[in-house]
GROMACS .gro file of C-alpha atoms in nm:
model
  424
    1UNK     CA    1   1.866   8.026  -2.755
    2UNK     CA    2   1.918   7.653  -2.858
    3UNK     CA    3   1.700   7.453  -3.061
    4UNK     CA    4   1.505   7.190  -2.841
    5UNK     CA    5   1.607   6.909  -3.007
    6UNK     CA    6   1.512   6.638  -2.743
    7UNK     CA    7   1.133   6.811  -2.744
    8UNK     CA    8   1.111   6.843  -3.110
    9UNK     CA    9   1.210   6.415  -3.095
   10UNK     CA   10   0.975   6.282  -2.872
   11UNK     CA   11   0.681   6.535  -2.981
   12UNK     CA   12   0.748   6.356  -3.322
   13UNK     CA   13   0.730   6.080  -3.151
   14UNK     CA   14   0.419   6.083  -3.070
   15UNK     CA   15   0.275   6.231  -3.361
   16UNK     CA   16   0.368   5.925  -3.559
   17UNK     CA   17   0.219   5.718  -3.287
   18UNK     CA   18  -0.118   5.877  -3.313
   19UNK     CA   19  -0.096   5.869  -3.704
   20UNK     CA   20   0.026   5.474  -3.666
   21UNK     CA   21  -0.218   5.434  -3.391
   22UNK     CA   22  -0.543   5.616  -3.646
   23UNK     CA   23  -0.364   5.336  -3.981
   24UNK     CA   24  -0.394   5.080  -3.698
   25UNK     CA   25  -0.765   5.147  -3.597
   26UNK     CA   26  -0.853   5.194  -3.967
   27UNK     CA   27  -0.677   4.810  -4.016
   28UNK     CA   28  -0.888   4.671  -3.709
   29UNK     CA   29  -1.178   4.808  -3.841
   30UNK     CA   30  -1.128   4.618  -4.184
   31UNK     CA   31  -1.008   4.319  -3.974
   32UNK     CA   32  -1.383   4.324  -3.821
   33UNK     CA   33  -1.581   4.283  -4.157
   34UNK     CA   34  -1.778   3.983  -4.153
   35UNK     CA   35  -1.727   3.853  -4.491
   36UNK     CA   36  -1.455   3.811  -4.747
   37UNK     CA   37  -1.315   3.992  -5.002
   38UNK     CA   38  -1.525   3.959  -5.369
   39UNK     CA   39  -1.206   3.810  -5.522
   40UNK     CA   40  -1.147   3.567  -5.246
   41UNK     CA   41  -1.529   3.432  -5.219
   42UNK     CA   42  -1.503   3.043  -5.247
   43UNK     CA   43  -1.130   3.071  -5.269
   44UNK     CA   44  -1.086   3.070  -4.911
   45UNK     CA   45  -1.295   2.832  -4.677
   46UNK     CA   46  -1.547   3.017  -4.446
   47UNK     CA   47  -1.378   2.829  -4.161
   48UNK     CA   48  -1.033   2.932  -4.244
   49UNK     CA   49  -1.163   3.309  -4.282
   50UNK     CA   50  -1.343   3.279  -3.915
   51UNK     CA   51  -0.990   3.148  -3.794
   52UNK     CA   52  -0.795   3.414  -3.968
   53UNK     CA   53  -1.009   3.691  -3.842
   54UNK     CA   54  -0.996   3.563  -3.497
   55UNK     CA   55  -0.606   3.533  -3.479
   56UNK     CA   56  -0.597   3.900  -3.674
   57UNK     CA   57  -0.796   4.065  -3.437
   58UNK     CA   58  -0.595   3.874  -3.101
   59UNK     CA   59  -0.267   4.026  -3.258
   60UNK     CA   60  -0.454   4.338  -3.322
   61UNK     CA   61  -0.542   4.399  -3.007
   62UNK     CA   62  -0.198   4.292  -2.882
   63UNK     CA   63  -0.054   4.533  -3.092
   64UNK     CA   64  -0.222   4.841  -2.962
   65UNK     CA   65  -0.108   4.749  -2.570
   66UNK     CA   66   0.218   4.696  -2.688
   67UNK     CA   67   0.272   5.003  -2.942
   68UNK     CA   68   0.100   5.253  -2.642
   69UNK     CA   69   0.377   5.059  -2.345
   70UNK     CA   70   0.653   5.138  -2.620
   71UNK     CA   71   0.616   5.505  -2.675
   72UNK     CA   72   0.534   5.588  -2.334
   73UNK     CA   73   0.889   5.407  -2.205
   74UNK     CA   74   1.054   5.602  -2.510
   75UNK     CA   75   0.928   5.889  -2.459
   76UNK     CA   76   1.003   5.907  -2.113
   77UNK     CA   77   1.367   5.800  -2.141
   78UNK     CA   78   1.425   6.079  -2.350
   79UNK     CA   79   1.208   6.326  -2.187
   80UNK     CA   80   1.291   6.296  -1.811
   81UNK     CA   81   1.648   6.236  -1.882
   82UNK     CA   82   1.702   5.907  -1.821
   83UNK     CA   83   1.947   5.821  -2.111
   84UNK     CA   84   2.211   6.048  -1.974
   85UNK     CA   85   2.142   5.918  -1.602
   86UNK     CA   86   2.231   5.579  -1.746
   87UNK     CA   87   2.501   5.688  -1.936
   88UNK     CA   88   2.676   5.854  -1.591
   89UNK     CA   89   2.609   5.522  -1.373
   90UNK     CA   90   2.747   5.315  -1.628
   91UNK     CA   91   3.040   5.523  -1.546
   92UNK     CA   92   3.043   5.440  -1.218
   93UNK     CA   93   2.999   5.100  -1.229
   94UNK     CA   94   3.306   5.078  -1.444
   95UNK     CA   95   3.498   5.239  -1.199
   96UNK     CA   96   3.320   5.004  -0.875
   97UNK     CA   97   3.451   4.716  -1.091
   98UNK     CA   98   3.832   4.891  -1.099
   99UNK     CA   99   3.833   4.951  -1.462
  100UNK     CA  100   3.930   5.314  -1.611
  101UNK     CA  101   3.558   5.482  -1.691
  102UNK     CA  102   3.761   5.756  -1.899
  103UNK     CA  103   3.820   5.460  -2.172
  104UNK     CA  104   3.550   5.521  -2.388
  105UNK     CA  105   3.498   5.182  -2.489
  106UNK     CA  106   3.477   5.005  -2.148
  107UNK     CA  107   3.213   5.265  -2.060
  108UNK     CA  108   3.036   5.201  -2.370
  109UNK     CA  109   3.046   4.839  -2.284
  110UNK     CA  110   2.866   4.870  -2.006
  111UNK     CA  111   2.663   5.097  -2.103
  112UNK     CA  112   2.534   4.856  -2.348
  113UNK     CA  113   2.524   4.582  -2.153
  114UNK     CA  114   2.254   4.754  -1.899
  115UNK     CA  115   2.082   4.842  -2.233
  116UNK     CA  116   2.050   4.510  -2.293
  117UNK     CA  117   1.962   4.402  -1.984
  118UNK     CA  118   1.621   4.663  -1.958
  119UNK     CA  119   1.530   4.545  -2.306
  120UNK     CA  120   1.551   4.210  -2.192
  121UNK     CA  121   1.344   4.224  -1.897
  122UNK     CA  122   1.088   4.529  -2.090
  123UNK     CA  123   1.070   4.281  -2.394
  124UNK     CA  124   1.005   3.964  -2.223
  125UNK     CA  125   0.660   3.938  -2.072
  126UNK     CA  126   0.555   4.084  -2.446
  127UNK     CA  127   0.740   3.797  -2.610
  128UNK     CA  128   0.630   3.520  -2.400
  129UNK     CA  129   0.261   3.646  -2.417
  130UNK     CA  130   0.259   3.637  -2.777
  131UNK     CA  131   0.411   3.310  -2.823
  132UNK     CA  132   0.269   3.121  -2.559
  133UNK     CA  133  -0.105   3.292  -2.526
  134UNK     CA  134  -0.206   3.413  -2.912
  135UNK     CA  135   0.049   3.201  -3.101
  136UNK     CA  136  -0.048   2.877  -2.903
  137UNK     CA  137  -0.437   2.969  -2.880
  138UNK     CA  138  -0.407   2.990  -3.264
  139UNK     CA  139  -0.230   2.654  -3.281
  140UNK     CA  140   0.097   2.833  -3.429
  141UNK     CA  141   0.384   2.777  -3.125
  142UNK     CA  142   0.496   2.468  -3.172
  143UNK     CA  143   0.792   2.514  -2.886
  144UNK     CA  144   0.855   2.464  -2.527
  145UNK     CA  145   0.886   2.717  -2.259
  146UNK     CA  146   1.262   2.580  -2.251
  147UNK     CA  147   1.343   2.611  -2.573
  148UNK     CA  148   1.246   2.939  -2.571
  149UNK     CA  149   1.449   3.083  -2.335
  150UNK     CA  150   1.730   2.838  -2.491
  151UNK     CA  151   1.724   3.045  -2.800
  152UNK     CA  152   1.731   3.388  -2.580
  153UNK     CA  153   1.984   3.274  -2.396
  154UNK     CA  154   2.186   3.167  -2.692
  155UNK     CA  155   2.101   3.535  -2.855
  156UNK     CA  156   2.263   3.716  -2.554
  157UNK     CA  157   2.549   3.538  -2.578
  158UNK     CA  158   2.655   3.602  -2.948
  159UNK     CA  159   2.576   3.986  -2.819
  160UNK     CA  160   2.809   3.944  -2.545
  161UNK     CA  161   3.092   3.741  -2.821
  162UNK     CA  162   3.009   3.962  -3.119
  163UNK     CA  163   2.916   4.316  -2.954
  164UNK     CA  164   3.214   4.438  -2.817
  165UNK     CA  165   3.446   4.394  -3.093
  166UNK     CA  166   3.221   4.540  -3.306
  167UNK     CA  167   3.141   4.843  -3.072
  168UNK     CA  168   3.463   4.889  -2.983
  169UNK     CA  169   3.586   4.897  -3.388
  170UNK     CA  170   3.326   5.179  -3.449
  171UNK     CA  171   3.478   5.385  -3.132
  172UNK     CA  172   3.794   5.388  -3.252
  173UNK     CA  173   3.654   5.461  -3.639
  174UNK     CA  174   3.481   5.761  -3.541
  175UNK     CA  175   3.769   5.905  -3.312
  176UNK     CA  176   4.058   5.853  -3.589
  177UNK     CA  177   3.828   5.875  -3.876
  178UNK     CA  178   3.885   6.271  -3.979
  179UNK     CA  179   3.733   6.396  -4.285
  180UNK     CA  180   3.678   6.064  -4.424
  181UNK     CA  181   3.469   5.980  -4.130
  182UNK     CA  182   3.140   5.850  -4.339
  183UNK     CA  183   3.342   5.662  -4.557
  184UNK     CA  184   3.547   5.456  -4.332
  185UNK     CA  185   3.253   5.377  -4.106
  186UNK     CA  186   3.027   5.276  -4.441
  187UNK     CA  187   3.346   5.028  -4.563
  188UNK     CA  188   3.389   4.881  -4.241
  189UNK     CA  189   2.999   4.816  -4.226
  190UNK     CA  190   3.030   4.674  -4.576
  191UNK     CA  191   3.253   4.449  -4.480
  192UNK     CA  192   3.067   4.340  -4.184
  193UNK     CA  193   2.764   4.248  -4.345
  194UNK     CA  194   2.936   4.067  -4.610
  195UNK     CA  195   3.100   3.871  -4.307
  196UNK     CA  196   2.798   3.818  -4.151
  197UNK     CA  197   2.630   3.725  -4.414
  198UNK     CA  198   2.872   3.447  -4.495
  199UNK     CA  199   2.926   3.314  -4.136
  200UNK     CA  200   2.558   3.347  -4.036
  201UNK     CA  201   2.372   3.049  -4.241
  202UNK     CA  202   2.682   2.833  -4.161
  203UNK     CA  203   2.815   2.941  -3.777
  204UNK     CA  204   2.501   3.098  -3.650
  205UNK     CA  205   2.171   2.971  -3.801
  206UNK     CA  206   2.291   2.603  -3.714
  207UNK     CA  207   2.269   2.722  -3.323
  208UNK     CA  208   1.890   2.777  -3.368
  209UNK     CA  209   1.725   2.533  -3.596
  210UNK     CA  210   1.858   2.194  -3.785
  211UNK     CA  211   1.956   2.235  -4.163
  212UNK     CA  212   1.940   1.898  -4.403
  213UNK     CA  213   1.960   1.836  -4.687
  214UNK     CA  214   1.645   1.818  -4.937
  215UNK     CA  215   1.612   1.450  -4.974
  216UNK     CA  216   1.629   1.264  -5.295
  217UNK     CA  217   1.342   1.254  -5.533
  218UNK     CA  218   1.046   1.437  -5.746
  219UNK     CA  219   1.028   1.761  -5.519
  220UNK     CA  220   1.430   1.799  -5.515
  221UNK     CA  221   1.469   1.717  -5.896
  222UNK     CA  222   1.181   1.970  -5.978
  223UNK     CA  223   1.353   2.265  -5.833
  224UNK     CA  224   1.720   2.161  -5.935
  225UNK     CA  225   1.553   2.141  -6.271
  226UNK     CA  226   1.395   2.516  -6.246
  227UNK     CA  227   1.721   2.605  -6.143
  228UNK     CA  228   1.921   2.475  -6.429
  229UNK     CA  229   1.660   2.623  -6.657
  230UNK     CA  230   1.727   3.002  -6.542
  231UNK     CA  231   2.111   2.925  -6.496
  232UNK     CA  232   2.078   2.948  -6.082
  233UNK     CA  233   2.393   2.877  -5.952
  234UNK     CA  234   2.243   2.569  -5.680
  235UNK     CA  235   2.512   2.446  -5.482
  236UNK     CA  236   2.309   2.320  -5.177
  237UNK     CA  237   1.917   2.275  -5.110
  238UNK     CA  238   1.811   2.217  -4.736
  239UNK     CA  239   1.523   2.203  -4.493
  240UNK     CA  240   1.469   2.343  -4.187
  241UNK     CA  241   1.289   2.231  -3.899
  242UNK     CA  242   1.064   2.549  -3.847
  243UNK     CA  243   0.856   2.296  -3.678
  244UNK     CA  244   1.021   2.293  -3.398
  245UNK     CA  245   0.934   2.644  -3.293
  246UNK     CA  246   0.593   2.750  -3.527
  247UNK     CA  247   0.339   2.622  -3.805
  248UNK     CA  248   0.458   2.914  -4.001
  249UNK     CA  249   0.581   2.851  -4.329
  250UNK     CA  250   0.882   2.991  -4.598
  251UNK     CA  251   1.135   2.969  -4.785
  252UNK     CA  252   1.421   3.149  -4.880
  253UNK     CA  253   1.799   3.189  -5.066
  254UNK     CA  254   2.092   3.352  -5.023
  255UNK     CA  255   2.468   3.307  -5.066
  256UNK     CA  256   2.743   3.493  -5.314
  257UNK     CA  257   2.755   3.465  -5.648
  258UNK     CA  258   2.829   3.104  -5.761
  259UNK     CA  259   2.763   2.976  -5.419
  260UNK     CA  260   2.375   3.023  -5.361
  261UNK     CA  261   2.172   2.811  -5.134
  262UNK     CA  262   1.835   2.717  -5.071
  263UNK     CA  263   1.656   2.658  -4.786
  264UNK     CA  264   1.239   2.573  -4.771
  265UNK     CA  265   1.088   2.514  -4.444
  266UNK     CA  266   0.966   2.163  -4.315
  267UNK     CA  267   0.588   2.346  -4.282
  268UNK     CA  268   0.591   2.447  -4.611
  269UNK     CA  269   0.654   2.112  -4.774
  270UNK     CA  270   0.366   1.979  -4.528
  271UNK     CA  271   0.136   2.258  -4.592
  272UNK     CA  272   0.142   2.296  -4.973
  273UNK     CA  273  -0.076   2.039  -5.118
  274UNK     CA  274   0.136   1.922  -5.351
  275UNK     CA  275   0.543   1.969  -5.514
  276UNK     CA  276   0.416   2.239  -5.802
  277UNK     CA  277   0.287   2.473  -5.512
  278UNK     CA  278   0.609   2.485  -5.378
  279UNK     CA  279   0.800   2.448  -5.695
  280UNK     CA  280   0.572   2.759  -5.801
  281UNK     CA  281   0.676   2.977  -5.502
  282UNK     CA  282   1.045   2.895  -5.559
  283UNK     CA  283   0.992   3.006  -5.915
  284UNK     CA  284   0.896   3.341  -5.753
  285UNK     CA  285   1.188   3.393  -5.506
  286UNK     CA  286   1.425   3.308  -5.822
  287UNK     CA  287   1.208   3.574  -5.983
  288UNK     CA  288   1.351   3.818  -5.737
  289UNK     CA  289   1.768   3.706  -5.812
  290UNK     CA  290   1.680   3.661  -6.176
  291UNK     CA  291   1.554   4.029  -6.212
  292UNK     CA  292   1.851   4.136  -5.957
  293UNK     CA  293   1.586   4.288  -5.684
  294UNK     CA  294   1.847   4.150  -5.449
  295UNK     CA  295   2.142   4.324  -5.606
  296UNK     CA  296   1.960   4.615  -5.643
  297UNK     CA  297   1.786   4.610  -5.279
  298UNK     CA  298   2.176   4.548  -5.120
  299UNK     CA  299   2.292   4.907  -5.341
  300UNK     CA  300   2.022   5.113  -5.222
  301UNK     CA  301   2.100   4.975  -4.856
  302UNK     CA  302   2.456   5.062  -4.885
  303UNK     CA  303   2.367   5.403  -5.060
  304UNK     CA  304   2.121   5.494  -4.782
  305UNK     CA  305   2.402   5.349  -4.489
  306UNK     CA  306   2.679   5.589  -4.665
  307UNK     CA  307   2.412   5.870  -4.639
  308UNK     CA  308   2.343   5.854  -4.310
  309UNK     CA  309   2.674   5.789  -4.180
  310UNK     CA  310   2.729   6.120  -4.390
  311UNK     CA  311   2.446   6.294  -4.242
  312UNK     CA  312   2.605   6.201  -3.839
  313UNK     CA  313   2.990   6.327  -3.957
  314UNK     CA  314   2.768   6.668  -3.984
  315UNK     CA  315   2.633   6.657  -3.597
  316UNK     CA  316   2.833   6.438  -3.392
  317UNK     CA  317   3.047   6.770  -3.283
  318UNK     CA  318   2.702   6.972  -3.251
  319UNK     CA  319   2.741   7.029  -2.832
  320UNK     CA  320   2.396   7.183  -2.855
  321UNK     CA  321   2.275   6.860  -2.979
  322UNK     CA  322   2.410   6.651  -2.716
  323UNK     CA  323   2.304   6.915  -2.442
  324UNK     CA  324   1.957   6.900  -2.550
  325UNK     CA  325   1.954   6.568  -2.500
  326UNK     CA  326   2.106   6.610  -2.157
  327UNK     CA  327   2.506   6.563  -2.233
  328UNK     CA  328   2.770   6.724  -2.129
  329UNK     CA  329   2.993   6.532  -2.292
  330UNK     CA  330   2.972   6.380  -2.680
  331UNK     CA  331   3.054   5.993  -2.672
  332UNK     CA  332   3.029   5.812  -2.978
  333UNK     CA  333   2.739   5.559  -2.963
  334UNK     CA  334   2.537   5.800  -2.767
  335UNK     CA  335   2.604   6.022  -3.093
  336UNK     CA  336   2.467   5.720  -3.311
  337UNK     CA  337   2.182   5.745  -3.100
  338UNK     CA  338   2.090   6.020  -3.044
  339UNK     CA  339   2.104   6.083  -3.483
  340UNK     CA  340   1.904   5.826  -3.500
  341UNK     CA  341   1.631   5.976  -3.302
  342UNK     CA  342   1.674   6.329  -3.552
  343UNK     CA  343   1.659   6.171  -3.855
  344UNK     CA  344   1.328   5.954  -3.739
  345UNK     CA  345   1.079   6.164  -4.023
  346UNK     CA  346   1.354   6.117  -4.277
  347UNK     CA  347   1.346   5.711  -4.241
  348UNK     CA  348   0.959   5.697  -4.191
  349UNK     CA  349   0.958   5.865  -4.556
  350UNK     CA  350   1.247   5.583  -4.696
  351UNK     CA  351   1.098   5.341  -4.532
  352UNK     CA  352   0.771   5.414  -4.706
  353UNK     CA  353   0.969   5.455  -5.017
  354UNK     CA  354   1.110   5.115  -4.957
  355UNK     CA  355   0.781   4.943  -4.882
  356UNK     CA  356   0.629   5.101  -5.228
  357UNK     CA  357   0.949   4.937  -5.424
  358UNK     CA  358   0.938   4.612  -5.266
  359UNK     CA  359   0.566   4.579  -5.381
  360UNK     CA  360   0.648   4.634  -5.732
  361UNK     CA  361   0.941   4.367  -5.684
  362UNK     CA  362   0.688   4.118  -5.554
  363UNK     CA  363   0.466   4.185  -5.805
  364UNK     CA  364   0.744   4.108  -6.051
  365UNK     CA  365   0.817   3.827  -5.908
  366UNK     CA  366   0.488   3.677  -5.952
  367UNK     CA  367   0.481   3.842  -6.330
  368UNK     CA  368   0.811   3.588  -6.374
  369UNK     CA  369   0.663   3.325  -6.200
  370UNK     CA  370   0.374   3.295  -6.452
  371UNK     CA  371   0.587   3.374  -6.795
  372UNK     CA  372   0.737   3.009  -6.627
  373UNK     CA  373   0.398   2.868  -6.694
  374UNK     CA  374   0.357   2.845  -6.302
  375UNK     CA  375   0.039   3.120  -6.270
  376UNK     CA  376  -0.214   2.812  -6.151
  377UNK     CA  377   0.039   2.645  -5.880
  378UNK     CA  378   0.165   2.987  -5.748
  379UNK     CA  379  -0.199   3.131  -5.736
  380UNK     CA  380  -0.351   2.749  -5.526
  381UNK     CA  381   0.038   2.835  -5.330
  382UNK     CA  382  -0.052   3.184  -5.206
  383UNK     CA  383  -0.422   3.125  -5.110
  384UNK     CA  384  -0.283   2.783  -4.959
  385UNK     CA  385   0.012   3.001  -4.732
  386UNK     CA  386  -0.237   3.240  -4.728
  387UNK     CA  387  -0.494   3.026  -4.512
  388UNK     CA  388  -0.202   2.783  -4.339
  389UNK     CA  389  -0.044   3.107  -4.220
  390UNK     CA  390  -0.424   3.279  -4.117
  391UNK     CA  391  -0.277   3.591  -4.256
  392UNK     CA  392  -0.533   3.874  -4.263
  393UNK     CA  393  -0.772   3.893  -4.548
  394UNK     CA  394  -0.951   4.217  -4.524
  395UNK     CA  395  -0.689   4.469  -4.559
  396UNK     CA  396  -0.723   4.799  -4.513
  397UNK     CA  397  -0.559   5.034  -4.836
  398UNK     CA  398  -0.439   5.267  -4.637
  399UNK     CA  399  -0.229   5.073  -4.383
  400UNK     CA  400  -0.127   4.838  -4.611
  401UNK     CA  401   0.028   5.075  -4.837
  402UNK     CA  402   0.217   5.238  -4.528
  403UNK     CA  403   0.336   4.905  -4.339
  404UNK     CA  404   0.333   4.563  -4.608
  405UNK     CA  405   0.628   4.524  -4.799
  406UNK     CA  406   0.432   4.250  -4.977
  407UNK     CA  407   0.063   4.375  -5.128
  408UNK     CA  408  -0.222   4.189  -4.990
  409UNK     CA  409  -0.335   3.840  -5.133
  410UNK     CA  410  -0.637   4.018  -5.333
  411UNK     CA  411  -0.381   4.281  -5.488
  412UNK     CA  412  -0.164   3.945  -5.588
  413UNK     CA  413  -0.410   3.792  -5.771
  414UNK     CA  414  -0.632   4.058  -5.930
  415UNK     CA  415  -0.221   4.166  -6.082
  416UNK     CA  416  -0.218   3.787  -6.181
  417UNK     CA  417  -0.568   3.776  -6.352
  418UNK     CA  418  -0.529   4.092  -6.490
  419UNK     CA  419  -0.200   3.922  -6.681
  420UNK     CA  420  -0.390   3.678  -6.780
  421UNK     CA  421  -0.676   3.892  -6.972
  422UNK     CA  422  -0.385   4.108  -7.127
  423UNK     CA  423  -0.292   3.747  -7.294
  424UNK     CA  424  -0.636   3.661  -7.368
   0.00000   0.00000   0.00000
């Protein structure tokens, strides 16, 4: 008798959605107290803590509608068989167009292309509901109904330019890779991202949003001079126009080694009261490159990539797999897929893993931030992005520990105070 995979899947499925569903009712719960956190009395504005619980609890309540439509699509495609369905009239169509449906890759193709079609048309209503009902209620959305289906628009095409030479390079990996199957698949992805990764800030960001440079003066000669000071290799420092599109607020870097950029959003120059806030916070993201949490967040990704592309070279030729799921046959991306759906309690665990290690990073961050002398701007910074942002202040433990990849603000400062008492 074979193993039910498919019903094993979606059973664990929903298992994690009642367990997410329980961390999410424990989170609205918290989101409902009426006052603030001890640590954050007269730190944070009644006002601001009224408008950060009301725009909490509208996403909150978005959330559940959304999480509940997701795993009942899910599990239904899985469960009544509609993946393979869509798999065999993707076949078809590639032969009611003339084309050869026995070429892997042009069935793939369209495959993928009716994939992204239904996520499209699932996905939308969702999107435009958040951004133009909670987002603009809570004075965040900032763009037009046009723009917004300019930068959709602009997304599906670099999936139509980008996907199938990608798709198609994976194909033909996995059919000629052999023994060597995980390897080949984990350098090619290597190289991609390193690709992408140079290409996107300079080819692809510059289709969404408008990149200048900092201008002249005290903000621009601040952070050069930080930079100097910890031997940061600053080649360019822009600003974005978040603006355009939300009040939200960051800032961020990247680039290769002697070649690292950058980039702080327009909001967060006009929300931080003044350059030392935002000096502070860039203190803390060159925390993060100074103590190599980037290098050593980019190893553990490739590590973890290698492992799972190890882990499918072990059941891509498992027919009982694929006939669980409703194949007779074994194509290669529904092989991707259908290990990703296996392997689902093995990522909830990294990802939790992950989550636990980035909070120490951030908390190092901040740690390197103050040995800068910058505890008193980067403490006014994150209770200023803290209000600007209404990010929740009541936090439940439990959820936060299994979802934030950044501890809450109270966790932030009570590890900056404490510093500050170990000095004393």
């Amino acid at each position: 008798m074979e193993f039910p995979y498919m019903e094993a899947v979606v059973g664990f499925m929903i298992l994690m959605y009642f367990f997410e569903t329980y961390l999410d009712l424990r989170q609205h719960a918290a989101l409902k107290l009426p006052t603030l956190p001890k640590t954050l009395e007269g730190v944070i504005s009644q006002e601001k803590f009224k408008k950060s619980q009301a725009y909490s609890l509208d996403k909150s309540h978005f959330h559940f509608v959304q999480e509940f439509v997701t795993i009942v699509m899910d599990s239904s495609i899985l469960f009544f068989g509609v993946l393979p369905w869509f798999w065999k009239k993707s076949g078809e169509f590639v032969v009611l167009v003339g084309l050869n449906a026995e070429n892997e890759i042009l069935h793939t193709l369209a495959f993928l292309a009716g994939v992204m079609i239904w996520s499209q048309i699932t996905g939308l209503p969702f999107s435009l509901y958040s951004t133009f009902v909670i987002e603009s209620r809570h004075g965040f959305n900032k763009q037009t109904i046009w723009l917004f289906f300019r930068d959709m628009i602009k997304g599906i095409l670099l999936s139509v330019i980008l996907g199938p030479p990608i798709v198609s390079a994976i194909i033909i990996i996995v059919q000629k890779g052999g023994p060597y199957l995980a390897i080949y698949l984990w350098a090619f992805m290597f190289t991609l991202s390193l690709v992408m990764m140079t290409l996107y800030p300079i080819l692809i960001a510059p289709l969404f949003n408008k990149f200048t440079p900092l201008p002249a003066g005290d903000l621009r000669e601040k952070i050069e001079k930080l930079a100097s000071s910890l031997k940061f290799p600053l080649k360019k420092l822009f600003v974005v126009d978040g603006s355009t599109r939300s009040s939200h607020s960051n800032a961020y870097m990247y680039g290769f080694f002697k070649n690292k950029r950058i980039v702080l959003y327009d909001t967060l120059i006009q929300q931080c009261k003044n350059d030392e806030e935002i000096v502070a916070v860039i203190a803390h993201e060159l925390g993060h490159w100074k103590l190599n949490h980037t290098m050593y967040s980019f190893i553990a990704l490739q590590i973890l990539t290698l492992l799972q592309f190890g882990g499918y070279t072990l059941v891509r030729n498992s027919s009982d797999l694929f006939r669980s799921f409703g194949f007779d046959t074994q194509p290669v991306l529904i092989g991707l897929i259908i290990f990703q759906h296996t392997v689902i309690p093995l990522q909830h665990l990294v990802s939790f893993g992950l989550n636990l290690v980035s909070r120490s990073f951030e908390f190092q961050a901040d740690a390197f931030a103050k040995k800068l002398s910058y505890s008193a701007p980067l403490r006014a910074g994150l209770v200023r992005l803290q209000e600007e942002n209404l990010s929740a202040l009541n936090t439940d433990p439990w959820y936060s520990a299994y979802h934030y990849s950044h501890p809450p603000l109270v966790e932030r400062l009570a590890a900056l105070d404490q510093a500050d008492k170990k000095e004393e």
